[in-house]
PDB file of C-alpha atoms in Angstrom:
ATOM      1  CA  UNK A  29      32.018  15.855 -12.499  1.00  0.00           C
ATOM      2  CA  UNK A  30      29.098  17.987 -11.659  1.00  0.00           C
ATOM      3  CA  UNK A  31      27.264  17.783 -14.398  1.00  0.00           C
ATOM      4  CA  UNK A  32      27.740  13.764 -14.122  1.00  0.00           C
ATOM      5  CA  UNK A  33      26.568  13.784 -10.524  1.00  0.00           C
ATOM      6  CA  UNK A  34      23.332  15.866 -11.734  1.00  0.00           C
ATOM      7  CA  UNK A  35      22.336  13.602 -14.554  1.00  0.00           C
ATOM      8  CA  UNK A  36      22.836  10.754 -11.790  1.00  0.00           C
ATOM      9  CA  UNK A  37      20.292  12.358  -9.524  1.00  0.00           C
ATOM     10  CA  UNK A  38      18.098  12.234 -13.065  1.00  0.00           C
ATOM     11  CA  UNK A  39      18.310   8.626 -13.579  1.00  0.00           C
ATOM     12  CA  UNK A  40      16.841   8.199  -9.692  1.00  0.00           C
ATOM     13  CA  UNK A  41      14.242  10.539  -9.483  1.00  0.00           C
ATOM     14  CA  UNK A  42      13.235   9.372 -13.088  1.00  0.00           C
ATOM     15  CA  UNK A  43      12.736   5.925 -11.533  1.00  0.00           C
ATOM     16  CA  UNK A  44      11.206   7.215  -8.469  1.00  0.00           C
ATOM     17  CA  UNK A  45       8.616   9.431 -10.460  1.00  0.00           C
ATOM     18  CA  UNK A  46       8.168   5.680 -12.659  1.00  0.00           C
ATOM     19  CA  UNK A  47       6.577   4.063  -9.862  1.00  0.00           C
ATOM     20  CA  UNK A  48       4.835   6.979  -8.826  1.00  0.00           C
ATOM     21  CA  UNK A  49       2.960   7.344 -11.895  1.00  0.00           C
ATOM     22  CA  UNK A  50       2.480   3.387 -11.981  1.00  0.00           C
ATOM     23  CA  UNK A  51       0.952   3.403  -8.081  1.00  0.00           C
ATOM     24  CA  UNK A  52      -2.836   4.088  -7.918  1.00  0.00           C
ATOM     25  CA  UNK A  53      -4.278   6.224  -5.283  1.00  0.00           C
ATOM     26  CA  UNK A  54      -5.665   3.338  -3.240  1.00  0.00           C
ATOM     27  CA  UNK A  55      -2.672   0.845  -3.691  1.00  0.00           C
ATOM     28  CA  UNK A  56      -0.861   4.138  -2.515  1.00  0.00           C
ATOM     29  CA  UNK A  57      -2.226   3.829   1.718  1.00  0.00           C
ATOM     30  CA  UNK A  58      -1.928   0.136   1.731  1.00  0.00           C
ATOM     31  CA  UNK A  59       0.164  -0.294   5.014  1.00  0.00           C
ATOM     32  CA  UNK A  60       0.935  -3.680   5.069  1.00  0.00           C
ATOM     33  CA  UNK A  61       2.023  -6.305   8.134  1.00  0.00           C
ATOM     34  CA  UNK A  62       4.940  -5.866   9.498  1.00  0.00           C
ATOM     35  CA  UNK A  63       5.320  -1.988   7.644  1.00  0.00           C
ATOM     36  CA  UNK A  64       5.088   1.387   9.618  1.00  0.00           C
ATOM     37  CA  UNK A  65       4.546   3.253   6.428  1.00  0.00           C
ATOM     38  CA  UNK A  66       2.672   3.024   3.072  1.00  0.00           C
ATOM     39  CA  UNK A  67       4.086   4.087  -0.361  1.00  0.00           C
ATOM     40  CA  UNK A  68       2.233   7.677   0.022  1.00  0.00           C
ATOM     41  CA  UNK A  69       4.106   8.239   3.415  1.00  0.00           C
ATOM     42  CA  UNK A  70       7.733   6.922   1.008  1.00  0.00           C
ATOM     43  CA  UNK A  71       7.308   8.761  -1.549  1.00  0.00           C
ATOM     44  CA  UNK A  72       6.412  12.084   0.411  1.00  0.00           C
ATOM     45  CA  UNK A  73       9.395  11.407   2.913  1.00  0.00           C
ATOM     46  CA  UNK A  74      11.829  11.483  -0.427  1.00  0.00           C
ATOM     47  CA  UNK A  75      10.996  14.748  -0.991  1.00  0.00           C
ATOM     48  CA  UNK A  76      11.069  16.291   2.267  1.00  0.00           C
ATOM     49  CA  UNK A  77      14.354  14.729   3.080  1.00  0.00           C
ATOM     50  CA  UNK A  78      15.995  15.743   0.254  1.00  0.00           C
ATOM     51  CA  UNK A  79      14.713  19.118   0.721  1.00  0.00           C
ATOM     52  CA  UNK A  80      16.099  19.060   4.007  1.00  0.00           C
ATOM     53  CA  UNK A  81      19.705  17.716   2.953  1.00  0.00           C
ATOM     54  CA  UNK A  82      19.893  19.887  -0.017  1.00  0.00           C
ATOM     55  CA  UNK A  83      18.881  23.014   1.251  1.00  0.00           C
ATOM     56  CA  UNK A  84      17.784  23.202   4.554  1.00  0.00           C
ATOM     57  CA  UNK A  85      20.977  21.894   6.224  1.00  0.00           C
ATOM     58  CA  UNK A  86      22.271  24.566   3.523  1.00  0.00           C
ATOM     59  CA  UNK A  87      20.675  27.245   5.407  1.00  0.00           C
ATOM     60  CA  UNK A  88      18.238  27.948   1.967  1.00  0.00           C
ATOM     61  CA  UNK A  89      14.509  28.303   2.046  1.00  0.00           C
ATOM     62  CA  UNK A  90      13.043  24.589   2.114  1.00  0.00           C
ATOM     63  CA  UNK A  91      10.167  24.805  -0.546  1.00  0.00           C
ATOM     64  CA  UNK A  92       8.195  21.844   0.312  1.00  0.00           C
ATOM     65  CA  UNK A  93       4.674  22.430   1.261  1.00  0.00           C
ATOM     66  CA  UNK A  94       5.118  23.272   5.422  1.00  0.00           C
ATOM     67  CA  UNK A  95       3.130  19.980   5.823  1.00  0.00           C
ATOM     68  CA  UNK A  96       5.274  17.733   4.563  1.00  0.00           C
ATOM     69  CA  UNK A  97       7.055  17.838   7.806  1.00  0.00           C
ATOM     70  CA  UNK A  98       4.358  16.464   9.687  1.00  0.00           C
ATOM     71  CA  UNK A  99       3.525  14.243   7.213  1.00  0.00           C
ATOM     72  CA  UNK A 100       6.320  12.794   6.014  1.00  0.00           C
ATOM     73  CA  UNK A 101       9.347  13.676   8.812  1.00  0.00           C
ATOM     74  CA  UNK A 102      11.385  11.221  10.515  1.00  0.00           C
ATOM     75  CA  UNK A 103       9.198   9.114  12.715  1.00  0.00           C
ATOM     76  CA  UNK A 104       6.223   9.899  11.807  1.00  0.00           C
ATOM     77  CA  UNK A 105       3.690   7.404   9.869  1.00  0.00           C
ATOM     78  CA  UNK A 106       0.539   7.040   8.127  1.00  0.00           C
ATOM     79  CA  UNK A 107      -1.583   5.750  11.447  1.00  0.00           C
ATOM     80  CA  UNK A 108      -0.847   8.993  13.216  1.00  0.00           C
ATOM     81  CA  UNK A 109      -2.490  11.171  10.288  1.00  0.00           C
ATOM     82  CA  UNK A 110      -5.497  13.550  11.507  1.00  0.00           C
ATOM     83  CA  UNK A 111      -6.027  14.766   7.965  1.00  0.00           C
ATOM     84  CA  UNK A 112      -5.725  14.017   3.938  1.00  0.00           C
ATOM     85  CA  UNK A 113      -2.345  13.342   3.380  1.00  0.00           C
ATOM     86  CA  UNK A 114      -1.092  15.416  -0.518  1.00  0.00           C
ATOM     87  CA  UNK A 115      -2.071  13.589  -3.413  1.00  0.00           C
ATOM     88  CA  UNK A 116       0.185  11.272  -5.451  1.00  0.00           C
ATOM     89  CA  UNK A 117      -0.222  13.941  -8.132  1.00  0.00           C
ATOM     90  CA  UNK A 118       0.917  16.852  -5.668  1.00  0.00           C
ATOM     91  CA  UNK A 119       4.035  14.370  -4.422  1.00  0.00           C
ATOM     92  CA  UNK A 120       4.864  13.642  -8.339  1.00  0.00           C
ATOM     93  CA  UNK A 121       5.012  17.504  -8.921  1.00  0.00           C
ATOM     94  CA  UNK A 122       6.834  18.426  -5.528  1.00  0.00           C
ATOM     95  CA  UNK A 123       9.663  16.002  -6.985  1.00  0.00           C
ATOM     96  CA  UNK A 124       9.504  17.430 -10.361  1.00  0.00           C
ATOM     97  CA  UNK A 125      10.331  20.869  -9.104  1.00  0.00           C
ATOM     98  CA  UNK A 126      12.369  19.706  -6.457  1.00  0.00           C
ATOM     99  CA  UNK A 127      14.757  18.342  -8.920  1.00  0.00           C
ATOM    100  CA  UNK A 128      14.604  21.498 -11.356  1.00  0.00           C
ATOM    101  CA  UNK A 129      15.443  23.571  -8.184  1.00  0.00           C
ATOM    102  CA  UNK A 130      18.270  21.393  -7.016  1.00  0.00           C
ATOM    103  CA  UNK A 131      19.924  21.578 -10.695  1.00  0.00           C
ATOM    104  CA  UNK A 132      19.459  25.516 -10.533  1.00  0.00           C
ATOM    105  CA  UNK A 133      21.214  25.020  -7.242  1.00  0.00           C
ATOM    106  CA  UNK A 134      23.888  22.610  -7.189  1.00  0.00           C
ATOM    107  CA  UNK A 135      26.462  23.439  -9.081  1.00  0.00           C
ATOM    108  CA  UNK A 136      29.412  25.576  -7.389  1.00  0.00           C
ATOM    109  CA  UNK A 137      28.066  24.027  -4.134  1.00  0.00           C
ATOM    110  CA  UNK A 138      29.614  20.940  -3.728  1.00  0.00           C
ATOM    111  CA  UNK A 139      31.974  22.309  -1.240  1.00  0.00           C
ATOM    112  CA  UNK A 140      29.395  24.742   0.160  1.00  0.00           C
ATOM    113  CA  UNK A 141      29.664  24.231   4.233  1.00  0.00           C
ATOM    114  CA  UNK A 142      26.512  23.414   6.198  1.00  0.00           C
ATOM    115  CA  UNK A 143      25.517  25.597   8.736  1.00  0.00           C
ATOM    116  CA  UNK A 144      26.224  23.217  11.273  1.00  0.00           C
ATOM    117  CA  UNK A 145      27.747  19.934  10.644  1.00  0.00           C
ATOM    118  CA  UNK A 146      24.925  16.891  10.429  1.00  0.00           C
ATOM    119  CA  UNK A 147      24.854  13.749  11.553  1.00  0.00           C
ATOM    120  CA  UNK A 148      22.881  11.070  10.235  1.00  0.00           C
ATOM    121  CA  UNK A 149      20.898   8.309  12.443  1.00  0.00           C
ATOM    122  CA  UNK A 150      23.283   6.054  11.601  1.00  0.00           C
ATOM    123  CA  UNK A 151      26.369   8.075  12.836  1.00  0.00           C
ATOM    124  CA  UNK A 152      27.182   9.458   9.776  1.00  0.00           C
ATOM    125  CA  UNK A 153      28.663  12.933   9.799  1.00  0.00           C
ATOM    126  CA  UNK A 154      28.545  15.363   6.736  1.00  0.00           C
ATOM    127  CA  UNK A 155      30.138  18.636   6.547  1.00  0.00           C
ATOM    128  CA  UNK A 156      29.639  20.126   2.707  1.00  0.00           C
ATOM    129  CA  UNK A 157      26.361  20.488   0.999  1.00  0.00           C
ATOM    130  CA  UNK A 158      27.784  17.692  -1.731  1.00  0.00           C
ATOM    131  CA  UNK A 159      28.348  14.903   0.965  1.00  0.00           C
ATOM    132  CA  UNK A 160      23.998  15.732   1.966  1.00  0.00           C
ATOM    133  CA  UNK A 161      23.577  15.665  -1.838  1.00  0.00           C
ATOM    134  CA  UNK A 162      25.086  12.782  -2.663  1.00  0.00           C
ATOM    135  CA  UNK A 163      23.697  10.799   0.636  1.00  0.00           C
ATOM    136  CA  UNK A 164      20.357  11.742  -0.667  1.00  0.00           C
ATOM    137  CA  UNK A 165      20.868   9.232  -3.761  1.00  0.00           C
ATOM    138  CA  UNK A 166      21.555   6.356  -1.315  1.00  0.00           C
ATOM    139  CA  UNK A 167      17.713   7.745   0.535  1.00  0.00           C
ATOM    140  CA  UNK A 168      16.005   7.748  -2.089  1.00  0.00           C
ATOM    141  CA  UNK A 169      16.798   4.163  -3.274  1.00  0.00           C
ATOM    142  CA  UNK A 170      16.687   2.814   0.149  1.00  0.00           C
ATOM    143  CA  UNK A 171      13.016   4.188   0.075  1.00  0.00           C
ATOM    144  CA  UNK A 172      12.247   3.145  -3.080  1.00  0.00           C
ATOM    145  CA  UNK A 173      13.330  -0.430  -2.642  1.00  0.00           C
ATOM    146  CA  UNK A 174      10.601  -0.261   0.493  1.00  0.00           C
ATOM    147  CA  UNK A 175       8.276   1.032  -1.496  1.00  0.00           C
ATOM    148  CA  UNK A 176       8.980  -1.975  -4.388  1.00  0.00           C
ATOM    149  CA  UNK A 177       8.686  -4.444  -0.763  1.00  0.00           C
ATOM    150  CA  UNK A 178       5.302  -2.851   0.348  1.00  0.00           C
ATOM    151  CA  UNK A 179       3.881  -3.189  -3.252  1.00  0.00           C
ATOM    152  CA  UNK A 180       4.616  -6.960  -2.783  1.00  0.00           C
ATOM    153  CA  UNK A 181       3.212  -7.318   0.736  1.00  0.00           C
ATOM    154  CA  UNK A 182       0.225  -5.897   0.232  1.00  0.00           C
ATOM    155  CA  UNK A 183      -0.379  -7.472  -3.425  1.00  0.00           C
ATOM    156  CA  UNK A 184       0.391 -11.172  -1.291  1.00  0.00           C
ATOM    157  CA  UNK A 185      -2.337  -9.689   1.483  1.00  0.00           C
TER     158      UNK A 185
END
Protein backbone atom coordinates (compact mmCIF):
# COMPACT_ATOMS: atom_id res chain seq x y z
CA UNK A 1 0.00 0.00 0.00
CA UNK A 2 2.92 2.23 0.51
CA UNK A 3 4.50 1.99 -2.38
CA UNK A 4 0.92 2.73 -4.12
CA UNK A 5 0.42 5.81 -1.98
CA UNK A 6 4.08 7.04 -3.13
CA UNK A 7 3.60 6.60 -6.82
CA UNK A 8 0.19 8.57 -6.11
CA UNK A 9 2.06 11.51 -4.68
CA UNK A 10 4.13 11.03 -8.27
CA UNK A 11 1.25 11.40 -10.48
CA UNK A 12 0.45 14.98 -8.50
CA UNK A 13 3.58 16.53 -8.20
CA UNK A 14 4.23 15.36 -11.88
CA UNK A 15 1.20 17.49 -12.80
CA UNK A 16 2.07 20.22 -10.52
CA UNK A 17 5.76 20.45 -11.90
CA UNK A 18 3.61 20.32 -15.70
CA UNK A 19 2.23 23.61 -15.19
CA UNK A 20 5.15 24.88 -13.62
CA UNK A 21 7.31 24.34 -16.47
CA UNK A 22 4.36 25.57 -18.85
CA UNK A 23 3.94 29.11 -16.64
CA UNK A 24 6.32 31.92 -17.77
CA UNK A 25 7.97 34.12 -15.31
CA UNK A 26 5.69 37.09 -15.95
CA UNK A 27 2.32 35.13 -16.34
CA UNK A 28 3.74 33.71 -12.95
CA UNK A 29 2.87 37.40 -10.60
CA UNK A 30 -0.29 38.04 -12.44
CA UNK A 31 -2.68 38.56 -9.38
CA UNK A 32 -5.83 38.80 -10.82
CA UNK A 33 -9.44 40.46 -9.52
CA UNK A 34 -10.94 38.98 -7.05
CA UNK A 35 -7.41 36.66 -6.17
CA UNK A 36 -5.16 37.26 -3.03
CA UNK A 37 -2.40 35.28 -4.59
CA UNK A 38 -0.63 34.71 -7.96
CA UNK A 39 0.58 31.29 -9.30
CA UNK A 40 4.30 32.09 -7.89
CA UNK A 41 2.79 32.62 -4.32
CA UNK A 42 0.66 28.71 -5.23
CA UNK A 43 3.15 27.04 -6.30
CA UNK A 44 5.69 28.14 -3.48
CA UNK A 45 2.90 27.57 -0.74
CA UNK A 46 2.77 23.67 -2.10
CA UNK A 47 6.01 23.20 -1.13
CA UNK A 48 6.23 24.77 2.11
CA UNK A 49 3.09 23.15 3.27
CA UNK A 50 3.96 19.94 2.44
CA UNK A 51 7.20 20.41 4.04
CA UNK A 52 5.46 21.39 7.00
CA UNK A 53 2.90 18.32 7.04
CA UNK A 54 5.48 15.86 6.11
CA UNK A 55 8.13 16.68 8.28
CA UNK A 56 7.82 19.48 10.33
CA UNK A 57 4.67 18.39 12.21
CA UNK A 58 7.02 15.14 12.21
CA UNK A 59 9.42 16.87 14.34
CA UNK A 60 12.25 16.45 11.17
CA UNK A 61 14.36 19.24 9.83
CA UNK A 62 12.05 21.26 7.27
CA UNK A 63 14.46 21.76 4.22
CA UNK A 64 12.77 24.47 2.42
CA UNK A 65 14.70 27.57 1.93
CA UNK A 66 13.90 29.58 5.61
CA UNK A 67 12.09 32.10 3.30
CA UNK A 68 9.58 30.23 2.09
CA UNK A 69 7.79 30.84 5.27
CA UNK A 70 7.44 34.35 4.77
CA UNK A 71 6.80 33.98 1.42
CA UNK A 72 4.60 31.47 0.96
CA UNK A 73 2.97 30.68 4.76
CA UNK A 74 -0.56 30.75 5.56
CA UNK A 75 -1.86 34.24 5.11
CA UNK A 76 0.53 35.75 3.60
CA UNK A 77 0.35 37.07 -0.22
CA UNK A 78 2.15 38.47 -3.03
CA UNK A 79 1.14 42.41 -2.20
CA UNK A 80 2.87 42.18 1.14
CA UNK A 81 6.35 41.13 -0.53
CA UNK A 82 9.40 43.59 0.35
CA UNK A 83 11.73 41.55 -1.82
CA UNK A 84 12.21 39.04 -5.03
CA UNK A 85 10.15 36.29 -4.36
CA UNK A 86 12.41 32.48 -5.57
CA UNK A 87 12.29 31.88 -9.07
CA UNK A 88 9.91 29.47 -10.84
CA UNK A 89 13.10 27.52 -11.55
CA UNK A 90 14.15 27.48 -7.71
CA UNK A 91 10.21 26.46 -6.80
CA UNK A 92 10.40 23.61 -9.69
CA UNK A 93 13.64 22.24 -7.99
CA UNK A 94 12.45 22.72 -4.25
CA UNK A 95 9.52 20.25 -5.40
CA UNK A 96 11.79 17.98 -7.17
CA UNK A 97 13.80 17.32 -4.07
CA UNK A 98 11.03 17.67 -1.89
CA UNK A 99 9.49 14.67 -3.40
CA UNK A 100 12.87 12.57 -3.56
CA UNK A 101 13.17 13.39 0.22
CA UNK A 102 9.65 12.47 1.11
CA UNK A 103 10.10 8.93 -0.77
CA UNK A 104 13.48 8.46 1.25
CA UNK A 105 11.20 9.26 4.14
CA UNK A 106 7.90 7.83 4.03
CA UNK A 107 7.88 4.53 4.18
CA UNK A 108 7.63 2.83 7.82
CA UNK A 109 6.05 6.20 8.80
CA UNK A 110 2.65 5.99 8.10
CA UNK A 111 1.83 5.41 11.65
CA UNK A 112 4.66 7.65 12.88
CA UNK A 113 2.87 10.05 15.70
CA UNK A 114 3.16 13.83 15.35
CA UNK A 115 4.66 15.63 17.95
CA UNK A 116 1.60 17.19 18.83
CA UNK A 117 -1.63 16.42 17.27
CA UNK A 118 -2.64 19.13 14.29
CA UNK A 119 -5.50 20.60 13.40
CA UNK A 120 -6.30 21.91 10.17
CA UNK A 121 -8.24 25.40 9.46
CA UNK A 122 -10.99 23.61 8.66
CA UNK A 123 -11.26 21.56 11.95
CA UNK A 124 -9.60 18.75 10.80
CA UNK A 125 -7.52 16.84 13.30
CA UNK A 126 -4.55 14.49 12.31
CA UNK A 127 -2.62 12.41 14.60
CA UNK A 128 0.01 10.10 12.38
CA UNK A 129 2.45 11.45 9.93
CA UNK A 130 0.30 9.35 7.05
CA UNK A 131 -3.07 11.22 7.77
CA UNK A 132 -0.54 14.93 7.09
CA UNK A 133 0.78 12.95 4.10
CA UNK A 134 -2.06 11.97 2.60
CA UNK A 135 -4.00 15.50 3.36
CA UNK A 136 -1.17 17.01 1.49
CA UNK A 137 -2.52 15.32 -1.90
CA UNK A 138 -5.95 16.96 -1.35
CA UNK A 139 -3.48 20.67 -0.90
CA UNK A 140 -1.83 20.36 -3.54
CA UNK A 141 -4.77 19.87 -5.98
CA UNK A 142 -6.86 22.36 -4.25
CA UNK A 143 -3.90 24.78 -5.13
CA UNK A 144 -3.40 23.67 -8.32
CA UNK A 145 -6.98 23.95 -9.45
CA UNK A 146 -6.44 27.89 -8.23
CA UNK A 147 -3.63 28.14 -9.98
CA UNK A 148 -5.54 26.54 -13.40
CA UNK A 149 -8.51 29.55 -12.19
CA UNK A 150 -5.88 32.42 -11.97
CA UNK A 151 -4.35 31.37 -15.39
CA UNK A 152 -7.92 31.98 -16.75
CA UNK A 153 -8.59 35.27 -14.96
CA UNK A 154 -5.80 36.90 -15.84
CA UNK A 155 -5.66 35.49 -19.61
CA UNK A 156 -9.70 37.07 -19.70
CA UNK A 157 -7.99 40.48 -18.04
Amino acid sequence: MESMILKHMDVVRGITISILEKTAEEAADITPKGFNNNIRWNLGHIAFIQEKLVFGLAGEPMQTPESYESFFGAGTKPADWTEDAPSLEEIANVLKDQAHRIKEFMPQQFDKQLITPFTNKAGINFTTVGETFLFSFYHEAMHVETIKQIGKAAAAQ
